[in-house]
Amino acid sequence: MTATLYRDAALADGRGPRLRVGVSVLVTDGRIEWIRPADDEGPVDGSADVVDATGCTIVPGLVDAHSHLTGPGGAHWIARFADPPERLVAVAEANGHLASGAGVRWLRDVGSPVGVDPVDGRRRAVALGVRDRWRGRPEMPYVRAAGTWVMRRGTLPEVSTAEAENADELLAAALGQLDDGADLVKLYLDGPDPDRAPWTAAEVARVTAAAH
């Protein structure tokens, strides 16, 4: 058992507009055991590492609700999604460390390209394998992943996605992402023609009802 006591910090607990000051937090084996006033901690195991957190502010883990784990970024970020899966997985590892370092503990990945995962050999949205391998790694954020983008054929021809020509194919593509293990479905509502919606409201409603 490893224990760390963060002593005499300020705490943003989300319950009000002001920080709680003079707060101590005991973390045991990676989990918060208690949060108490620094002047009323009670008995503390002498084996615990004590960190003087005076002047520091402890905040809850942040949530990034729109992320692309495998996205390298940059000016040509869409084209970079056509990089080999090995490159995309490496990028995801770097992005995960960046997110954790910024205090982000949950990521919602809303689309990654389809490819053969270099680790597990499965052909599906690359972020799904990344999500699965990050489970149990405390240094990485928790992930909910959408699989790949479900879209009208020809919308992003340079990227491997789940494409459909008609309403039946659209529904099948969406359910296919869930079959692959996606936590949610990313229905892409831009199309090849930027001035025209690629799907009708009824077609979209059919997919959302099935996904729900």
Tab-separated table of C-alpha atoms in Angstrom:
chain	number	residue	atom	x	y	z
A	1	MET	CA	0.000	0.000	0.000
A	2	THR	CA	1.295	3.442	-0.913
A	3	ALA	CA	-0.171	6.575	0.616
A	4	THR	CA	0.436	10.262	-0.097
A	5	LEU	CA	-0.888	13.095	2.032
A	6	TYR	CA	-1.285	16.435	0.256
A	7	ARG	CA	-1.358	18.905	3.145
A	8	ASP	CA	-2.789	22.402	3.422
A	9	ALA	CA	-3.925	22.991	-0.165
A	10	ALA	CA	-6.788	24.986	-1.622
A	11	LEU	CA	-9.546	22.887	-3.163
A	12	ALA	CA	-11.986	23.702	-5.958
A	13	ASP	CA	-14.749	21.194	-5.237
A	14	GLY	CA	-17.342	22.529	-7.706
A	15	ARG	CA	-19.905	23.098	-4.975
A	16	GLY	CA	-19.623	26.850	-4.844
A	17	PRO	CA	-17.861	29.905	-6.289
A	18	ARG	CA	-15.045	29.975	-3.709
A	19	LEU	CA	-12.058	27.758	-3.023
A	20	ARG	CA	-11.901	25.757	0.175
A	21	VAL	CA	-8.611	26.642	1.848
A	22	GLY	CA	-6.552	24.744	4.394
A	23	VAL	CA	-7.517	21.332	3.009
A	24	SER	CA	-5.608	18.050	3.214
A	25	VAL	CA	-6.183	15.085	0.907
A	26	LEU	CA	-5.012	11.528	1.562
A	27	VAL	CA	-4.505	9.344	-1.523
A	28	THR	CA	-4.016	5.611	-0.983
A	29	ASP	CA	-3.111	3.302	-3.868
A	30	GLY	CA	-4.213	5.894	-6.398
A	31	ARG	CA	-7.599	6.622	-4.792
A	32	ILE	CA	-8.720	9.497	-2.598
A	33	GLU	CA	-9.275	8.101	0.895
A	34	TRP	CA	-10.387	11.296	2.570
A	35	ILE	CA	-10.528	15.097	2.316
A	36	ARG	CA	-10.278	16.924	5.651
A	37	PRO	CA	-9.342	20.306	7.103
A	38	ALA	CA	-5.549	20.576	7.429
A	39	ASP	CA	-5.892	21.465	11.114
A	40	ASP	CA	-8.102	18.444	11.810
A	41	GLU	CA	-6.595	15.553	9.846
A	42	GLY	CA	-6.847	13.000	12.622
A	43	PRO	CA	-4.360	10.115	12.864
A	44	VAL	CA	-2.162	9.725	9.774
A	45	ASP	CA	-0.132	6.605	9.034
A	46	GLY	CA	3.511	7.455	9.553
A	47	SER	CA	4.446	5.646	6.332
A	48	ALA	CA	2.542	8.131	4.166
A	49	ASP	CA	4.563	10.519	2.009
A	50	VAL	CA	3.657	14.067	3.001
A	51	VAL	CA	3.572	16.770	0.338
A	52	ASP	CA	3.435	20.384	1.453
A	53	ALA	CA	0.685	21.658	-0.871
A	54	THR	CA	0.567	25.160	0.588
A	55	GLY	CA	-0.047	27.600	-2.246
A	56	CYS	CA	-1.364	24.877	-4.576
A	57	THR	CA	-4.929	24.412	-5.769
A	58	ILE	CA	-6.403	20.941	-6.230
A	59	VAL	CA	-9.090	20.719	-8.919
A	60	PRO	CA	-11.324	17.836	-10.042
A	61	GLY	CA	-10.187	15.958	-13.131
A	62	LEU	CA	-11.231	17.831	-16.255
A	63	VAL	CA	-13.285	16.348	-19.118
A	64	ASP	CA	-12.464	16.945	-22.782
A	65	ALA	CA	-15.768	16.218	-24.488
A	66	HIS	CA	-14.490	16.650	-28.058
A	67	SER	CA	-11.123	15.125	-28.778
A	68	HIS	CA	-9.365	13.034	-31.413
A	69	LEU	CA	-6.803	10.863	-29.658
A	70	THR	CA	-5.102	9.884	-32.893
A	71	GLY	CA	-5.062	13.394	-34.378
A	72	PRO	CA	-1.581	14.860	-34.899
A	73	GLY	CA	-3.009	18.368	-35.280
A	74	GLY	CA	-1.354	21.063	-37.340
A	75	ALA	CA	-2.550	23.035	-40.332
A	76	HIS	CA	-3.256	19.898	-42.389
A	77	TRP	CA	-4.843	17.935	-39.567
A	78	ILE	CA	-7.505	16.207	-41.706
A	79	ALA	CA	-4.927	14.950	-44.196
A	80	ARG	CA	-2.810	13.653	-41.317
A	81	PHE	CA	-5.582	11.197	-40.420
A	82	ALA	CA	-4.380	9.263	-43.470
A	83	ASP	CA	-1.050	8.574	-41.717
A	84	PRO	CA	-0.262	4.873	-41.064
A	85	PRO	CA	-1.928	3.341	-37.982
A	86	GLU	CA	1.466	2.948	-36.312
A	87	ARG	CA	1.926	6.702	-36.495
A	88	LEU	CA	-1.605	7.393	-35.242
A	89	VAL	CA	-1.151	5.095	-32.231
A	90	ALA	CA	2.127	6.824	-31.365
A	91	VAL	CA	0.390	10.193	-31.631
A	92	ALA	CA	-2.354	8.972	-29.304
A	93	GLU	CA	0.225	8.011	-26.666
A	94	ALA	CA	1.713	11.509	-26.803
A	95	ASN	CA	-1.743	13.123	-26.675
A	96	GLY	CA	-2.703	11.013	-23.663
A	97	HIS	CA	0.311	12.187	-21.702
A	98	LEU	CA	-0.364	15.796	-22.703
A	99	ALA	CA	-3.980	15.507	-21.550
A	100	SER	CA	-3.056	13.991	-18.194
A	101	GLY	CA	-0.391	16.626	-17.668
A	102	ALA	CA	-3.032	19.307	-18.210
A	103	GLY	CA	-5.370	17.750	-15.644
A	104	VAL	CA	-7.738	16.087	-18.148
A	105	ARG	CA	-8.877	12.740	-16.741
A	106	TRP	CA	-11.697	11.902	-19.180
A	107	LEU	CA	-11.590	12.125	-22.958
A	108	ARG	CA	-14.467	11.648	-25.362
A	109	ASP	CA	-12.948	10.668	-28.698
A	110	VAL	CA	-15.329	11.660	-31.494
A	111	GLY	CA	-13.740	10.014	-34.486
A	112	SER	CA	-10.622	8.234	-35.664
A	113	PRO	CA	-9.721	6.609	-38.992
A	114	VAL	CA	-10.175	2.921	-39.679
A	115	GLY	CA	-6.996	0.882	-39.906
A	116	VAL	CA	-5.298	-2.322	-38.841
A	117	ASP	CA	-4.221	-1.820	-35.246
A	118	PRO	CA	-0.460	-2.439	-35.000
A	119	VAL	CA	-0.859	-4.002	-31.545
A	120	ASP	CA	-3.976	-6.196	-31.650
A	121	GLY	CA	-4.252	-6.651	-35.437
A	122	ARG	CA	-7.948	-5.722	-35.556
A	123	ARG	CA	-9.271	-3.582	-38.403
A	124	ARG	CA	-11.511	-0.932	-36.894
A	125	ALA	CA	-11.317	2.670	-35.713
A	126	VAL	CA	-7.807	3.053	-34.325
A	127	ALA	CA	-8.887	4.919	-31.181
A	128	LEU	CA	-10.866	1.886	-29.981
A	129	GLY	CA	-7.699	-0.144	-29.511
A	130	VAL	CA	-6.021	2.807	-27.809
A	131	ARG	CA	-8.974	3.106	-25.412
A	132	ASP	CA	-8.821	-0.577	-24.545
A	133	ARG	CA	-5.087	-0.518	-23.841
A	134	TRP	CA	-5.320	2.559	-21.632
A	135	ARG	CA	-7.638	0.789	-19.201
A	136	GLY	CA	-5.708	0.093	-16.037
A	137	ARG	CA	-3.002	2.669	-16.874
A	138	PRO	CA	-3.401	5.346	-14.192
A	139	GLU	CA	-1.168	7.782	-16.050
A	140	MET	CA	-3.623	7.891	-18.964
A	141	PRO	CA	-7.118	9.424	-19.126
A	142	TYR	CA	-10.294	7.375	-19.194
A	143	VAL	CA	-11.770	7.262	-22.694
A	144	ARG	CA	-15.166	6.987	-24.324
A	145	ALA	CA	-14.684	6.499	-28.059
A	146	ALA	CA	-17.045	6.848	-31.012
A	147	GLY	CA	-15.234	4.614	-33.461
A	148	THR	CA	-14.879	6.202	-36.876
A	149	TRP	CA	-16.972	8.881	-38.556
A	150	VAL	CA	-20.203	7.657	-40.209
A	151	MET	CA	-20.713	9.776	-43.314
A	152	ARG	CA	-21.929	10.154	-46.874
A	153	ARG	CA	-19.536	8.524	-49.341
A	154	GLY	CA	-17.068	10.993	-50.846
A	155	THR	CA	-17.067	13.445	-47.944
A	156	LEU	CA	-13.500	12.758	-46.792
A	157	PRO	CA	-12.046	10.606	-49.555
A	158	GLU	CA	-8.507	10.802	-48.188
A	159	VAL	CA	-9.458	9.262	-44.816
A	160	SER	CA	-10.696	5.707	-44.142
A	161	THR	CA	-14.139	6.053	-42.535
A	162	ALA	CA	-17.540	4.300	-42.507
A	163	GLU	CA	-19.244	5.537	-45.680
A	164	ALA	CA	-22.812	5.141	-46.890
A	165	GLU	CA	-24.742	5.898	-50.082
A	166	ASN	CA	-28.300	5.547	-48.769
A	167	ALA	CA	-30.325	5.370	-45.575
A	168	ASP	CA	-30.006	1.608	-45.141
A	169	GLU	CA	-26.235	1.766	-45.524
A	170	LEU	CA	-26.110	4.672	-43.104
A	171	LEU	CA	-27.955	2.681	-40.446
A	172	ALA	CA	-25.768	-0.384	-41.025
A	173	ALA	CA	-22.593	1.687	-40.800
A	174	ALA	CA	-23.660	3.233	-37.501
A	175	LEU	CA	-24.565	-0.107	-35.955
A	176	GLY	CA	-21.332	-1.531	-37.301
A	177	GLN	CA	-19.401	0.918	-35.152
A	178	LEU	CA	-21.236	-0.310	-32.066
A	179	ASP	CA	-20.476	-3.887	-33.091
A	180	ASP	CA	-16.805	-2.907	-33.240
A	181	GLY	CA	-17.002	-1.780	-29.612
A	182	ALA	CA	-17.677	1.945	-29.921
A	183	ASP	CA	-19.187	3.677	-26.886
A	184	LEU	CA	-21.127	6.147	-29.025
A	185	VAL	CA	-21.729	6.933	-32.698
A	186	LYS	CA	-20.318	9.953	-34.528
A	187	LEU	CA	-22.749	10.749	-37.329
A	188	TYR	CA	-21.009	13.219	-39.644
A	189	LEU	CA	-23.533	15.732	-40.943
A	190	ASP	CA	-21.351	17.517	-43.453
A	191	GLY	CA	-21.341	16.063	-46.953
A	192	PRO	CA	-19.582	16.269	-50.307
A	193	ASP	CA	-21.745	19.264	-51.201
A	194	PRO	CA	-21.118	21.938	-48.537
A	195	ASP	CA	-24.410	23.654	-49.378
A	196	ARG	CA	-26.610	20.601	-48.955
A	197	ALA	CA	-27.253	18.314	-45.994
A	198	PRO	CA	-26.219	14.744	-46.866
A	199	TRP	CA	-29.151	13.141	-45.011
A	200	THR	CA	-32.763	13.999	-44.255
A	201	ALA	CA	-34.027	14.532	-40.733
A	202	ALA	CA	-35.945	11.244	-40.960
A	203	GLU	CA	-32.809	9.342	-41.978
A	204	VAL	CA	-30.858	10.827	-39.082
A	205	ALA	CA	-33.693	10.065	-36.653
A	206	ARG	CA	-33.674	6.447	-37.733
A	207	VAL	CA	-29.994	6.125	-36.880
A	208	THR	CA	-30.241	7.913	-33.534
A	209	ALA	CA	-33.194	5.779	-32.469
A	210	ALA	CA	-31.320	2.586	-33.325
A	211	ALA	CA	-28.160	3.741	-31.551
A	212	HIS	CA	-30.092	4.661	-28.429
